[in-house]
Amino acid sequence: MCAADSAPLKLGLVCYPSVGGSGILASALGAELAARGHEVHFVGYERPFRLPLDRPRLFFHPVSINDYGLFKYPDYTLPLSVKLAEVSRAHGLDLLHVHYAVPHATAAILARSMLPRAIRPRVVTTLHGTDTTLLGRDPGYGPAISHALACSDAITTVSADLARETRRVLHCDRPIDVIHNFFDPRPPTRSRAEVRAELGVTDELIILHSSNLRPVKRPDLLLQTAALLPSDVPWKLVILAGESFAPFCAAVEALRLGDRVIVREKVRHIEDYLQAADLALFTSQTESFCLGILEAMFFACPSVASRVGGIPEVIVDEVSGMLVPFGEPAAYAAALTDLLRDPARRAALGRAAEQRARECFSADVIVPRYEALYRRVRAAAPMDFDSLSPAIP
Ligand code: GMT
């Protein structure tokens, strides 16, 4: 390897700053890259939720959005592209790595084309899930996503399943690098006993669910499943909600789950709650990976989850968790009930889950794969965009 190959990189990262898996993953990646000596510049309308403050080589550049009277809908893509071009130029960025295609990949390729050829950064697009599975199918977005992928220097997906879906839905025939998600747990800030006391839990088993509660997460099935769990085993369902839980309070009451469900919104120290959990439940309809499952695995907490999308790449069924056909509350409840009643089995699955998380999905395994991709892309000749086949022929 020559010196240039191992030199630190200058990277621009873009993600949604809200509590969503793609933003959480991008924030963790940025922090890890900065800790490994690279210079990392986040660009976006808000500082990402889990991005650590005051770390060397980690910067945030806000994009200001003007709500001009003429616009019915404020535009973010153009100011983002201008800011990306400015930051690239000012800091000599090698590469822009955008997480979630819409609108970040389009903004990045526009930023690149605004700059003189000699200083154009490469563009890496990471697809996270609904940018392919939902927006990719939308005729108002699909061709723009296909075009942005065709113009990206490299494309990654967070699971092999999402790579297959991307080829199928977006007719993408470019190479796709599958790089699974990772998690790097911070030490909890409180003890397990302290967290359980805060939750008002005494001898009950904690079933955890963490998500942004969007419709694909199927919070309806989550609550219906809880309503079928046995009453002779002490348990509580702890929901860590990335968004407001208010829309679901009526369902909790209707299902008579008021004394079983405990909600915490937008928690900053998720590790505190992960260490207190005994089981986790994910009833998603689609899921390219499901970072929530992985976070629980790092704390030896096995999940019962839908057998959909990339989840079978995370959980080995009946070894490091339980996979259940999607959509049947009775099936999720049966799997959970078995585990609630069987501490030895729960512990065995938990141990296997933690081992798998550390061996396959730790920062030390995954981050070097992104670094290798960046170096490969930087070393390659710039793409010839004039030879691209048009997204709208
Ligand atoms: O695709 C989405 O729904 C958004 C995205 C997010 O930002 O929350 O979630 C996706 O990305 C996560 C991180 O890679 C994955 O763990 C989630 O499985 C995935 N969600 C879906 O595929 C529904």
Short mmCIF file of C-alpha atoms and ligand atoms in Angstrom, two decimals:
data_model
loop_
_atom_site.label_atom_id
_atom_site.label_comp_id
_atom_site.label_asym_id
_atom_site.label_seq_id
_atom_site.Cartn_x
_atom_site.Cartn_y
_atom_site.Cartn_z
CA MET A 1 0.00 0.00 0.00
CA CYS A 2 1.47 3.42 -0.89
CA ALA A 3 1.36 6.33 1.59
CA ALA A 4 -1.55 8.01 -0.25
CA ASP A 5 -3.65 4.85 0.25
CA SER A 6 -3.36 5.02 4.02
CA ALA A 7 -3.55 8.83 4.35
CA PRO A 8 -6.57 10.11 6.28
CA LEU A 9 -9.58 10.95 4.15
CA LYS A 10 -11.67 14.11 4.05
CA LEU A 11 -15.29 13.11 3.98
CA GLY A 12 -18.69 14.83 3.73
CA LEU A 13 -21.54 12.89 5.34
CA VAL A 14 -25.24 13.57 4.83
CA CYS A 15 -28.12 11.95 6.69
CA TYR A 16 -31.50 12.66 8.24
CA PRO A 17 -30.87 14.12 11.68
CA SER A 18 -34.06 12.74 13.22
CA VAL A 19 -34.37 9.55 15.27
CA GLY A 20 -34.21 7.03 12.43
CA GLY A 21 -31.92 4.12 11.71
CA SER A 22 -30.16 5.72 8.74
CA GLY A 23 -29.25 8.87 10.71
CA ILE A 24 -28.16 6.85 13.73
CA LEU A 25 -25.95 4.64 11.56
CA ALA A 26 -24.44 7.61 9.70
CA SER A 27 -23.74 9.44 12.99
CA ALA A 28 -22.01 6.39 14.45
CA LEU A 29 -20.01 5.93 11.24
CA GLY A 30 -18.93 9.59 11.24
CA ALA A 31 -17.83 9.40 14.88
CA GLU A 32 -15.89 6.16 14.24
CA LEU A 33 -14.19 7.58 11.13
CA ALA A 34 -13.15 10.73 13.00
CA ALA A 35 -11.78 8.57 15.84
CA ARG A 36 -9.76 6.67 13.22
CA GLY A 37 -8.08 9.91 12.06
CA HIS A 38 -10.28 10.98 9.13
CA GLU A 39 -11.79 14.47 8.83
CA VAL A 40 -15.58 14.21 8.79
CA HIS A 41 -17.96 17.01 7.82
CA PHE A 42 -21.69 16.47 8.40
CA VAL A 43 -23.96 18.69 6.32
CA GLY A 44 -27.70 19.01 6.95
CA TYR A 45 -30.59 21.06 8.26
CA GLU A 46 -29.96 20.00 11.86
CA ARG A 47 -27.17 18.37 13.84
CA PRO A 48 -27.91 14.61 13.84
CA PHE A 49 -29.59 13.35 17.02
CA ARG A 50 -26.86 10.93 18.12
CA LEU A 51 -23.83 12.76 16.72
CA PRO A 52 -21.37 13.26 19.59
CA LEU A 53 -20.32 16.83 20.37
CA ASP A 54 -16.77 18.15 20.78
CA ARG A 55 -14.90 15.32 19.08
CA PRO A 56 -11.73 16.12 17.17
CA ARG A 57 -12.06 16.10 13.36
CA LEU A 58 -15.87 15.94 13.52
CA PHE A 59 -17.70 18.99 12.12
CA PHE A 60 -21.28 20.00 11.40
CA HIS A 61 -22.29 22.53 8.72
CA PRO A 62 -25.93 23.65 8.90
CA VAL A 63 -27.98 24.24 5.76
CA SER A 64 -30.33 27.20 6.07
CA ILE A 65 -33.61 26.93 4.24
CA ASN A 66 -35.48 30.02 3.15
CA ASP A 67 -39.22 29.73 2.98
CA TYR A 68 -39.81 32.08 0.03
CA GLY A 69 -43.39 33.26 -0.37
CA LEU A 70 -43.58 31.96 -3.91
CA PHE A 71 -42.87 28.41 -2.79
CA LYS A 72 -45.82 26.40 -1.60
CA TYR A 73 -43.35 23.74 -0.35
CA PRO A 74 -39.94 24.82 1.02
CA ASP A 75 -37.06 23.35 -1.00
CA TYR A 76 -34.16 21.60 0.76
CA THR A 77 -32.41 19.85 -2.12
CA LEU A 78 -30.93 22.97 -3.75
CA PRO A 79 -29.56 24.66 -0.60
CA LEU A 80 -28.17 21.27 0.47
CA SER A 81 -26.41 20.87 -2.88
CA VAL A 82 -24.93 24.39 -2.69
CA LYS A 83 -23.72 23.82 0.89
CA LEU A 84 -22.19 20.46 -0.10
CA ALA A 85 -20.33 22.10 -2.97
CA GLU A 86 -19.11 24.93 -0.71
CA VAL A 87 -17.95 22.57 2.05
CA SER A 88 -16.27 20.28 -0.52
CA ARG A 89 -14.40 23.21 -1.98
CA ALA A 90 -13.46 24.86 1.33
CA HIS A 91 -12.19 21.64 2.93
CA GLY A 92 -10.93 19.77 -0.13
CA LEU A 93 -13.26 16.81 0.43
CA ASP A 94 -12.34 13.53 -1.24
CA LEU A 95 -15.80 12.11 -1.08
CA LEU A 96 -19.44 12.72 -0.18
CA HIS A 97 -21.14 9.78 1.51
CA VAL A 98 -24.90 10.22 1.51
CA HIS A 99 -27.24 8.11 3.64
CA TYR A 100 -30.76 7.59 2.32
CA ALA A 101 -31.01 8.47 -1.37
CA VAL A 102 -33.84 11.02 -1.24
CA PRO A 103 -32.92 13.84 -1.63
CA HIS A 104 -29.32 13.44 -0.47
CA ALA A 105 -27.94 11.53 -3.46
CA THR A 106 -29.49 13.97 -5.93
CA ALA A 107 -28.09 16.93 -3.97
CA ALA A 108 -24.63 15.32 -3.90
CA ILE A 109 -24.42 14.68 -7.63
CA LEU A 110 -25.63 18.21 -8.27
CA ALA A 111 -22.99 19.58 -5.87
CA ARG A 112 -20.30 17.60 -7.65
CA SER A 113 -21.31 18.93 -11.06
CA MET A 114 -21.18 22.54 -9.77
CA LEU A 115 -17.47 22.24 -8.97
CA PRO A 116 -14.44 22.41 -11.26
CA ARG A 117 -13.45 18.92 -12.48
CA ALA A 118 -10.14 18.90 -10.62
CA ILE A 119 -11.76 19.23 -7.20
CA ARG A 120 -14.93 17.20 -7.66
CA PRO A 121 -15.52 14.80 -4.75
CA ARG A 122 -16.56 11.22 -5.41
CA VAL A 123 -20.12 10.30 -4.34
CA VAL A 124 -21.05 7.17 -2.39
CA THR A 125 -24.76 6.51 -1.85
CA THR A 126 -25.96 4.17 0.90
CA LEU A 127 -29.51 2.95 0.51
CA HIS A 128 -31.18 2.23 3.84
CA GLY A 129 -34.60 0.82 3.08
CA THR A 130 -37.67 2.76 2.10
CA ASP A 131 -35.60 4.88 -0.30
CA THR A 132 -35.77 1.71 -2.43
CA THR A 133 -38.79 -0.19 -1.18
CA LEU A 134 -41.25 2.72 -0.91
CA LEU A 135 -39.94 5.77 -2.77
CA GLY A 136 -38.28 3.61 -5.43
CA ARG A 137 -41.75 2.39 -6.44
CA ASP A 138 -43.20 5.91 -6.50
CA PRO A 139 -43.28 7.16 -10.12
CA GLY A 140 -42.61 10.68 -8.84
CA TYR A 141 -39.31 9.58 -7.26
CA GLY A 142 -38.17 6.33 -8.92
CA PRO A 143 -36.46 7.82 -12.03
CA ALA A 144 -34.70 10.49 -9.93
CA ILE A 145 -33.39 7.81 -7.54
CA SER A 146 -32.27 5.61 -10.46
CA HIS A 147 -30.48 8.59 -11.98
CA ALA A 148 -28.75 9.46 -8.70
CA LEU A 149 -27.63 5.83 -8.31
CA ALA A 150 -26.34 5.74 -11.89
CA CYS A 151 -24.31 8.91 -11.17
CA SER A 152 -22.93 7.71 -7.81
CA ASP A 153 -19.36 6.45 -7.85
CA ALA A 154 -20.41 3.59 -5.56
CA ILE A 155 -23.66 2.26 -4.11
CA THR A 156 -24.00 0.37 -0.87
CA THR A 157 -26.96 -1.28 0.81
CA VAL A 158 -27.29 -2.34 4.44
CA SER A 159 -28.34 -5.91 3.56
CA ALA A 160 -28.18 -8.37 0.69
CA ASP A 161 -31.97 -8.35 0.63
CA LEU A 162 -32.00 -4.59 0.02
CA ALA A 163 -29.43 -5.02 -2.77
CA ARG A 164 -31.76 -7.54 -4.47
CA GLU A 165 -34.74 -5.21 -4.03
CA THR A 166 -32.74 -2.29 -5.45
CA ARG A 167 -31.85 -4.29 -8.56
CA ARG A 168 -35.47 -5.35 -8.96
CA VAL A 169 -37.33 -2.14 -8.10
CA LEU A 170 -34.94 0.45 -9.51
CA HIS A 171 -33.54 -1.72 -12.35
CA CYS A 172 -30.10 -0.93 -11.02
CA ASP A 173 -27.43 -2.94 -12.87
CA ARG A 174 -24.44 -1.24 -11.19
CA PRO A 175 -22.34 -3.18 -8.68
CA ILE A 176 -23.72 -2.84 -5.16
CA ASP A 177 -21.54 -3.30 -2.07
CA VAL A 178 -23.47 -4.88 0.79
CA ILE A 179 -22.17 -3.46 4.06
CA HIS A 180 -24.27 -4.45 7.03
CA ASN A 181 -25.04 -1.99 9.79
CA PHE A 182 -23.01 -1.88 12.98
CA PHE A 183 -23.52 -0.68 16.53
CA ASP A 184 -20.94 0.47 19.03
CA PRO A 185 -22.65 0.51 22.43
CA ARG A 186 -21.60 3.16 24.91
CA PRO A 187 -21.41 2.15 28.57
CA PRO A 188 -24.79 2.62 30.28
CA THR A 189 -25.00 5.73 32.46
CA ARG A 190 -27.10 4.00 35.16
CA SER A 191 -27.28 0.50 36.60
CA ARG A 192 -29.88 -2.05 35.49
CA ALA A 193 -31.54 -1.76 38.89
CA GLU A 194 -31.71 2.03 38.64
CA VAL A 195 -33.31 1.90 35.20
CA ARG A 196 -35.84 -0.72 36.27
CA ALA A 197 -36.70 1.43 39.29
CA GLU A 198 -37.18 4.47 37.04
CA LEU A 199 -39.53 2.40 34.88
CA GLY A 200 -41.43 1.24 37.96
CA VAL A 201 -40.60 -2.38 37.15
CA THR A 202 -39.99 -4.80 40.04
CA ASP A 203 -39.96 -8.53 39.23
CA GLU A 204 -41.51 -8.25 35.76
CA LEU A 205 -39.67 -9.30 32.60
CA ILE A 206 -39.12 -6.39 30.22
CA ILE A 207 -40.09 -6.81 26.58
CA LEU A 208 -38.50 -3.94 24.65
CA HIS A 209 -39.55 -2.30 21.41
CA SER A 210 -37.55 0.59 19.95
CA SER A 211 -38.51 2.34 16.71
CA ASN A 212 -39.78 5.53 15.14
CA LEU A 213 -43.28 3.93 15.10
CA ARG A 214 -43.78 4.67 11.40
CA PRO A 215 -46.50 2.56 9.72
CA VAL A 216 -43.98 -0.02 8.38
CA LYS A 217 -43.04 -0.83 11.98
CA ARG A 218 -46.65 -1.94 12.47
CA PRO A 219 -47.24 -0.59 15.99
CA ASP A 220 -50.79 -1.93 15.65
CA LEU A 221 -49.46 -5.51 15.50
CA LEU A 222 -47.04 -4.78 18.32
CA LEU A 223 -49.88 -3.81 20.66
CA GLN A 224 -52.19 -6.60 19.45
CA THR A 225 -49.39 -9.07 20.22
CA ALA A 226 -48.97 -7.65 23.72
CA ALA A 227 -52.71 -8.05 24.30
CA LEU A 228 -52.34 -11.81 23.66
CA LEU A 229 -49.50 -12.38 26.15
CA PRO A 230 -50.26 -14.44 29.25
CA SER A 231 -51.38 -12.68 32.40
CA ASP A 232 -49.88 -15.28 34.76
CA VAL A 233 -46.29 -14.30 33.81
CA PRO A 234 -45.17 -10.88 35.06
CA TRP A 235 -44.08 -8.73 32.08
CA LYS A 236 -44.05 -5.13 30.88
CA LEU A 237 -43.72 -3.82 27.35
CA VAL A 238 -41.26 -0.91 27.28
CA ILE A 239 -41.55 1.15 24.11
CA LEU A 240 -38.67 3.47 23.25
CA ALA A 241 -40.41 5.76 20.79
CA GLY A 242 -38.36 7.81 18.34
CA GLU A 243 -41.43 9.94 17.66
CA SER A 244 -44.45 10.92 19.75
CA PHE A 245 -46.40 7.97 21.14
CA ALA A 246 -49.60 10.05 21.51
CA PRO A 247 -51.30 8.60 18.37
CA PHE A 248 -51.19 5.11 19.95
CA CYS A 249 -52.51 5.90 23.42
CA ALA A 250 -56.11 5.14 22.40
CA ALA A 251 -55.10 1.66 21.16
CA VAL A 252 -53.30 0.99 24.46
CA GLU A 253 -56.50 1.82 26.35
CA ALA A 254 -58.76 -0.12 23.95
CA LEU A 255 -56.60 -3.23 24.37
CA ARG A 256 -56.54 -2.76 28.17
CA LEU A 257 -52.77 -2.53 28.18
CA GLY A 258 -52.58 0.59 30.32
CA ASP A 259 -50.79 -1.14 33.21
CA ARG A 260 -48.49 -3.16 30.95
CA VAL A 261 -47.09 -0.56 28.53
CA ILE A 262 -44.38 1.92 29.54
CA VAL A 263 -43.27 4.52 27.01
CA ARG A 264 -40.16 6.66 26.85
CA GLU A 265 -39.79 9.08 23.94
CA LYS A 266 -36.55 10.09 22.20
CA VAL A 267 -34.20 8.65 24.81
CA ARG A 268 -30.60 9.73 24.43
CA HIS A 269 -28.98 6.88 26.39
CA ILE A 270 -30.59 3.90 24.76
CA GLU A 271 -27.96 1.62 26.34
CA ASP A 272 -29.49 2.27 29.79
CA TYR A 273 -32.73 0.63 28.64
CA LEU A 274 -31.13 -2.06 26.48
CA GLN A 275 -29.26 -3.47 29.49
CA ALA A 276 -32.54 -3.62 31.44
CA ALA A 277 -34.42 -5.60 28.77
CA ASP A 278 -35.05 -9.36 28.76
CA LEU A 279 -36.62 -9.77 25.30
CA ALA A 280 -37.39 -7.54 22.32
CA LEU A 281 -40.28 -7.53 19.85
CA PHE A 282 -40.34 -6.22 16.26
CA THR A 283 -43.48 -6.73 14.16
CA SER A 284 -42.30 -4.74 11.10
CA GLN A 285 -43.87 -5.24 7.69
CA THR A 286 -40.62 -4.42 5.88
CA GLU A 287 -37.18 -3.90 7.30
CA SER A 288 -33.94 -3.75 5.36
CA PHE A 289 -31.92 -4.58 8.49
CA CYS A 290 -33.53 -3.38 11.76
CA LEU A 291 -30.93 -1.62 13.82
CA GLY A 292 -33.16 -1.99 16.91
CA ILE A 293 -32.64 -5.76 16.84
CA LEU A 294 -28.87 -5.32 16.64
CA GLU A 295 -28.80 -2.81 19.50
CA ALA A 296 -30.64 -5.32 21.70
CA MET A 297 -28.32 -8.17 20.62
CA PHE A 298 -25.29 -6.29 21.96
CA PHE A 299 -26.94 -6.48 25.40
CA ALA A 300 -27.69 -10.22 25.13
CA CYS A 301 -31.36 -9.45 24.58
CA PRO A 302 -32.88 -11.79 21.95
CA SER A 303 -35.67 -10.61 19.67
CA VAL A 304 -38.86 -12.10 18.33
CA ALA A 305 -39.17 -10.50 14.90
CA SER A 306 -40.92 -10.72 11.54
CA ARG A 307 -39.20 -12.89 8.94
CA VAL A 308 -39.03 -10.04 6.40
CA GLY A 309 -36.42 -8.20 4.33
CA GLY A 310 -32.92 -8.24 5.79
CA ILE A 311 -33.92 -9.38 9.29
CA PRO A 312 -32.88 -13.02 8.58
CA GLU A 313 -29.37 -11.66 7.88
CA VAL A 314 -29.28 -10.27 11.43
CA ILE A 315 -31.03 -13.03 13.40
CA VAL A 316 -30.20 -16.69 12.89
CA ASP A 317 -33.60 -18.22 13.56
CA GLU A 318 -33.85 -20.21 16.81
CA VAL A 319 -30.14 -19.56 17.49
CA SER A 320 -29.82 -15.83 18.16
CA GLY A 321 -33.51 -14.93 18.18
CA MET A 322 -36.86 -16.08 16.81
CA LEU A 323 -38.27 -15.31 13.34
CA VAL A 324 -42.03 -15.35 12.90
CA PRO A 325 -44.09 -15.09 9.69
CA PHE A 326 -45.15 -11.46 9.29
CA GLY A 327 -48.57 -10.27 10.35
CA GLU A 328 -49.93 -12.83 12.84
CA PRO A 329 -50.13 -11.44 16.39
CA ALA A 330 -50.83 -14.97 17.69
CA ALA A 331 -47.57 -16.23 16.21
CA TYR A 332 -45.47 -13.42 17.72
CA ALA A 333 -47.27 -13.94 21.05
CA ALA A 334 -46.67 -17.73 21.01
CA ALA A 335 -42.93 -17.27 20.43
CA LEU A 336 -42.71 -14.63 23.16
CA THR A 337 -44.74 -16.70 25.62
CA ASP A 338 -42.37 -19.66 25.18
CA LEU A 339 -39.43 -17.42 25.96
CA LEU A 340 -41.12 -15.66 28.86
CA ARG A 341 -41.66 -19.08 30.44
CA ASP A 342 -38.19 -20.48 29.69
CA PRO A 343 -35.32 -18.53 31.29
CA ALA A 344 -32.65 -21.01 30.16
CA ARG A 345 -33.69 -20.76 26.51
CA ARG A 346 -33.88 -16.97 26.79
CA ALA A 347 -30.37 -16.84 28.19
CA ALA A 348 -28.98 -19.19 25.51
CA LEU A 349 -30.50 -17.12 22.70
CA GLY A 350 -29.24 -13.94 24.38
CA ARG A 351 -25.67 -15.28 24.62
CA ALA A 352 -25.71 -16.33 20.95
CA ALA A 353 -27.19 -12.95 19.96
CA GLU A 354 -24.44 -11.04 21.74
CA GLN A 355 -21.72 -13.24 20.25
CA ARG A 356 -23.12 -12.81 16.74
CA ALA A 357 -23.41 -9.03 17.22
CA ARG A 358 -19.77 -8.73 18.29
CA GLU A 359 -18.42 -11.07 15.61
CA CYS A 360 -20.42 -9.80 12.64
CA PHE A 361 -21.77 -6.31 13.34
CA SER A 362 -19.24 -4.46 15.49
CA ALA A 363 -17.60 -1.17 14.45
CA ASP A 364 -14.23 -2.92 14.17
CA VAL A 365 -15.66 -5.33 11.58
CA ILE A 366 -17.80 -2.91 9.57
CA VAL A 367 -16.05 0.50 9.59
CA PRO A 368 -12.90 -0.82 7.82
CA ARG A 369 -15.18 -2.01 5.02
CA TYR A 370 -16.36 1.56 4.45
CA GLU A 371 -12.77 2.82 4.64
CA ALA A 372 -11.71 0.26 2.01
CA LEU A 373 -14.63 1.29 -0.20
CA TYR A 374 -13.72 4.99 0.10
CA ARG A 375 -10.11 4.29 -0.85
CA ARG A 376 -11.16 2.12 -3.79
CA VAL A 377 -13.54 4.82 -5.05
CA ARG A 378 -10.99 7.59 -4.58
CA ALA A 379 -8.36 5.63 -6.51
CA ALA A 380 -10.67 4.82 -9.43
CA ALA A 381 -10.90 7.03 -12.52
CA PRO A 382 -13.79 9.52 -12.40
CA MET A 383 -16.96 8.24 -14.00
CA ASP A 384 -17.87 9.17 -17.55
CA PHE A 385 -21.38 10.50 -16.99
CA ASP A 386 -22.05 11.12 -20.67
CA SER A 387 -22.06 7.36 -21.24
CA LEU A 388 -24.91 6.73 -18.79
CA SER A 389 -28.16 5.32 -20.02
CA PRO A 390 -30.91 7.81 -19.23
CA ALA A 391 -33.27 7.15 -16.31
CA ILE A 392 -36.14 8.30 -18.54
CA PRO A 393 -35.23 6.91 -21.99
O1 GMT B 1 -35.99 3.24 5.22
C1 GMT B 1 -36.49 3.77 6.20
O2 GMT B 1 -37.61 3.55 6.61
C2 GMT B 1 -35.72 4.79 6.94
C3 GMT B 1 -34.58 4.23 7.66
C4 GMT B 1 -34.41 5.15 8.81
O3 GMT B 1 -33.73 6.15 8.67
O4 GMT B 1 -35.01 4.87 9.85
O5 GMT B 1 -34.71 2.87 8.12
C5 GMT B 1 -34.01 1.92 7.42
O6 GMT B 1 -32.64 2.05 7.73
C6 GMT B 1 -32.20 1.45 8.96
C7 GMT B 1 -30.69 1.71 9.08
O7 GMT B 1 -30.01 1.16 7.99
C8 GMT B 1 -32.52 -0.03 8.95
O8 GMT B 1 -32.08 -0.62 10.14
C9 GMT B 1 -34.04 -0.19 8.83
O9 GMT B 1 -34.33 -1.56 8.72
C10 GMT B 1 -34.56 0.53 7.59
N1 GMT B 1 -36.03 0.55 7.61
C11 GMT B 1 -36.76 -0.10 6.71
O10 GMT B 1 -36.28 -0.76 5.82
C12 GMT B 1 -38.23 0.02 6.87
#
